[in-house]
mmCIF file of C-alpha atoms in Angstrom:
data_model
loop_
_atom_site.group_PDB
_atom_site.id
_atom_site.type_symbol
_atom_site.label_atom_id
_atom_site.label_comp_id
_atom_site.label_asym_id
_atom_site.label_seq_id
_atom_site.Cartn_x
_atom_site.Cartn_y
_atom_site.Cartn_z
ATOM 1 C CA UNK A 107 57.617 -42.157 51.371
ATOM 2 C CA UNK A 108 58.387 -41.614 47.669
ATOM 3 C CA UNK A 109 55.777 -41.998 44.942
ATOM 4 C CA UNK A 110 57.044 -44.199 42.124
ATOM 5 C CA UNK A 111 55.438 -43.720 38.739
ATOM 6 C CA UNK A 112 55.403 -46.639 36.333
ATOM 7 C CA UNK A 113 56.399 -45.302 32.926
ATOM 8 C CA UNK A 114 55.797 -47.783 30.136
ATOM 9 C CA UNK A 115 58.264 -47.447 27.300
ATOM 10 C CA UNK A 116 56.785 -45.569 24.338
ATOM 11 C CA UNK A 117 55.985 -47.689 21.288
ATOM 12 C CA UNK A 118 58.756 -47.395 18.686
ATOM 13 C CA UNK A 119 58.568 -48.556 15.092
ATOM 14 C CA UNK A 120 61.005 -48.482 12.208
ATOM 15 C CA UNK A 121 59.453 -48.239 8.744
ATOM 16 C CA UNK A 122 60.601 -50.541 5.963
ATOM 17 C CA UNK A 123 58.025 -50.037 3.227
ATOM 18 C CA UNK A 124 54.798 -48.220 2.431
ATOM 19 C CA UNK A 125 52.646 -51.074 1.192
ATOM 20 C CA UNK A 126 49.487 -49.171 0.296
ATOM 21 C CA UNK A 127 47.559 -46.003 1.132
ATOM 22 C CA UNK A 128 44.262 -44.294 0.467
ATOM 23 C CA UNK A 129 42.231 -41.353 1.760
ATOM 24 C CA UNK A 130 42.783 -41.277 5.526
ATOM 25 C CA UNK A 131 44.864 -44.461 5.854
ATOM 26 C CA UNK A 132 48.289 -45.958 5.204
ATOM 27 C CA UNK A 133 49.652 -49.514 5.475
ATOM 28 C CA UNK A 134 53.321 -49.852 6.458
ATOM 29 C CA UNK A 135 55.670 -52.771 6.876
ATOM 30 C CA UNK A 136 57.486 -52.014 10.134
ATOM 31 C CA UNK A 137 59.877 -53.533 12.661
ATOM 32 C CA UNK A 138 58.943 -53.006 16.310
ATOM 33 C CA UNK A 139 61.606 -51.692 18.730
ATOM 34 C CA UNK A 140 59.287 -51.295 21.748
ATOM 35 C CA UNK A 141 55.894 -52.956 22.323
ATOM 36 C CA UNK A 142 53.061 -51.399 20.350
ATOM 37 C CA UNK A 143 49.323 -51.972 20.819
ATOM 38 C CA UNK A 144 46.354 -51.398 18.544
ATOM 39 C CA UNK A 145 45.083 -47.904 19.335
ATOM 40 C CA UNK A 146 48.582 -46.397 19.699
ATOM 41 C CA UNK A 147 48.923 -42.905 18.245
ATOM 42 C CA UNK A 148 51.850 -41.358 16.410
ATOM 43 C CA UNK A 149 52.421 -37.689 15.516
ATOM 44 C CA UNK A 150 53.919 -37.260 12.061
ATOM 45 C CA UNK A 151 54.595 -34.361 9.702
ATOM 46 C CA UNK A 152 53.906 -34.495 5.971
ATOM 47 C CA UNK A 153 56.202 -33.028 3.309
ATOM 48 C CA UNK A 154 54.389 -29.658 3.561
ATOM 49 C CA UNK A 155 54.975 -29.449 7.320
ATOM 50 C CA UNK A 156 51.385 -30.297 8.288
ATOM 51 C CA UNK A 157 50.864 -32.469 11.348
ATOM 52 C CA UNK A 158 49.193 -35.847 10.816
ATOM 53 C CA UNK A 159 48.052 -37.965 13.762
ATOM 54 C CA UNK A 160 48.070 -41.668 12.948
ATOM 55 C CA UNK A 161 46.163 -44.241 14.986
ATOM 56 C CA UNK A 162 47.192 -47.885 14.721
ATOM 57 C CA UNK A 163 44.086 -49.814 13.671
ATOM 58 C CA UNK A 164 45.434 -53.234 12.709
ATOM 59 C CA UNK A 165 48.535 -55.397 13.136
ATOM 60 C CA UNK A 166 48.864 -58.203 10.574
ATOM 61 C CA UNK A 167 51.629 -60.587 11.588
ATOM 62 C CA UNK A 168 50.854 -62.892 8.656
ATOM 63 C CA UNK A 169 48.111 -62.835 6.025
ATOM 64 C CA UNK A 170 44.888 -63.459 7.955
ATOM 65 C CA UNK A 171 46.600 -63.362 11.387
ATOM 66 C CA UNK A 172 45.917 -60.149 13.309
ATOM 67 C CA UNK A 173 47.244 -59.262 16.751
ATOM 68 C CA UNK A 174 46.287 -56.730 19.451
ATOM 69 C CA UNK A 175 49.944 -55.976 20.246
ATOM 70 C CA UNK A 176 53.415 -56.774 18.973
ATOM 71 C CA UNK A 177 56.682 -56.971 20.878
ATOM 72 C CA UNK A 178 60.215 -56.378 19.592
ATOM 73 C CA UNK A 179 62.042 -57.452 17.514
ATOM 74 C CA UNK A 180 59.115 -58.598 15.348
ATOM 75 C CA UNK A 181 57.990 -57.136 12.039
ATOM 76 C CA UNK A 182 54.447 -56.848 10.681
ATOM 77 C CA UNK A 183 52.164 -54.999 8.322
ATOM 78 C CA UNK A 184 50.393 -52.241 10.251
ATOM 79 C CA UNK A 185 47.418 -50.214 9.109
ATOM 80 C CA UNK A 186 47.161 -46.643 10.422
ATOM 81 C CA UNK A 187 44.251 -44.212 10.051
ATOM 82 C CA UNK A 188 44.114 -40.453 10.328
ATOM 83 C CA UNK A 189 43.233 -37.442 8.192
ATOM 84 C CA UNK A 190 46.117 -36.843 5.792
ATOM 85 C CA UNK A 191 47.713 -40.267 6.294
ATOM 86 C CA UNK A 192 47.939 -40.769 2.539
ATOM 87 C CA UNK A 193 50.148 -37.651 2.254
ATOM 88 C CA UNK A 194 52.921 -39.169 4.371
ATOM 89 C CA UNK A 195 56.070 -40.312 2.589
ATOM 90 C CA UNK A 196 58.165 -42.371 4.994
ATOM 91 C CA UNK A 197 61.722 -43.129 4.030
ATOM 92 C CA UNK A 198 63.161 -46.552 4.628
ATOM 93 C CA UNK A 199 64.145 -46.926 8.296
ATOM 94 C CA UNK A 200 62.267 -43.837 9.486
ATOM 95 C CA UNK A 201 61.494 -44.092 13.202
ATOM 96 C CA UNK A 202 58.064 -43.464 14.686
ATOM 97 C CA UNK A 203 57.630 -42.974 18.430
ATOM 98 C CA UNK A 204 54.119 -42.827 19.846
ATOM 99 C CA UNK A 205 51.834 -43.371 22.793
ATOM 100 C CA UNK A 206 50.130 -46.679 23.566
ATOM 101 C CA UNK A 207 46.521 -46.712 24.743
ATOM 102 C CA UNK A 208 46.024 -47.505 28.427
ATOM 103 C CA UNK A 209 45.991 -51.187 29.303
ATOM 104 C CA UNK A 210 42.888 -52.703 30.830
ATOM 105 C CA UNK A 211 43.660 -53.062 34.476
#
């Protein structure tokens, strides 16, 4: 018998705009290319080559409407937290690939 591992597709985002940032956080307008859930983490590198780990804290589909996850091909404002987040300078259409948190089973 063969063991089959279920491998969920990694969350993929495409950046469109940095909306706002501050110490330890950044808000990005993104388009989703693979389902992303609150709690997903993304490894990024700032302009000085330092690693920054971002955690997705909030998905705002519309003003005042937050979601726990978002499926493609939707766009939303997403708020990420992590030390150094404010140092990141994403270009338009940069791609982020991360890891979703485990689903409650």
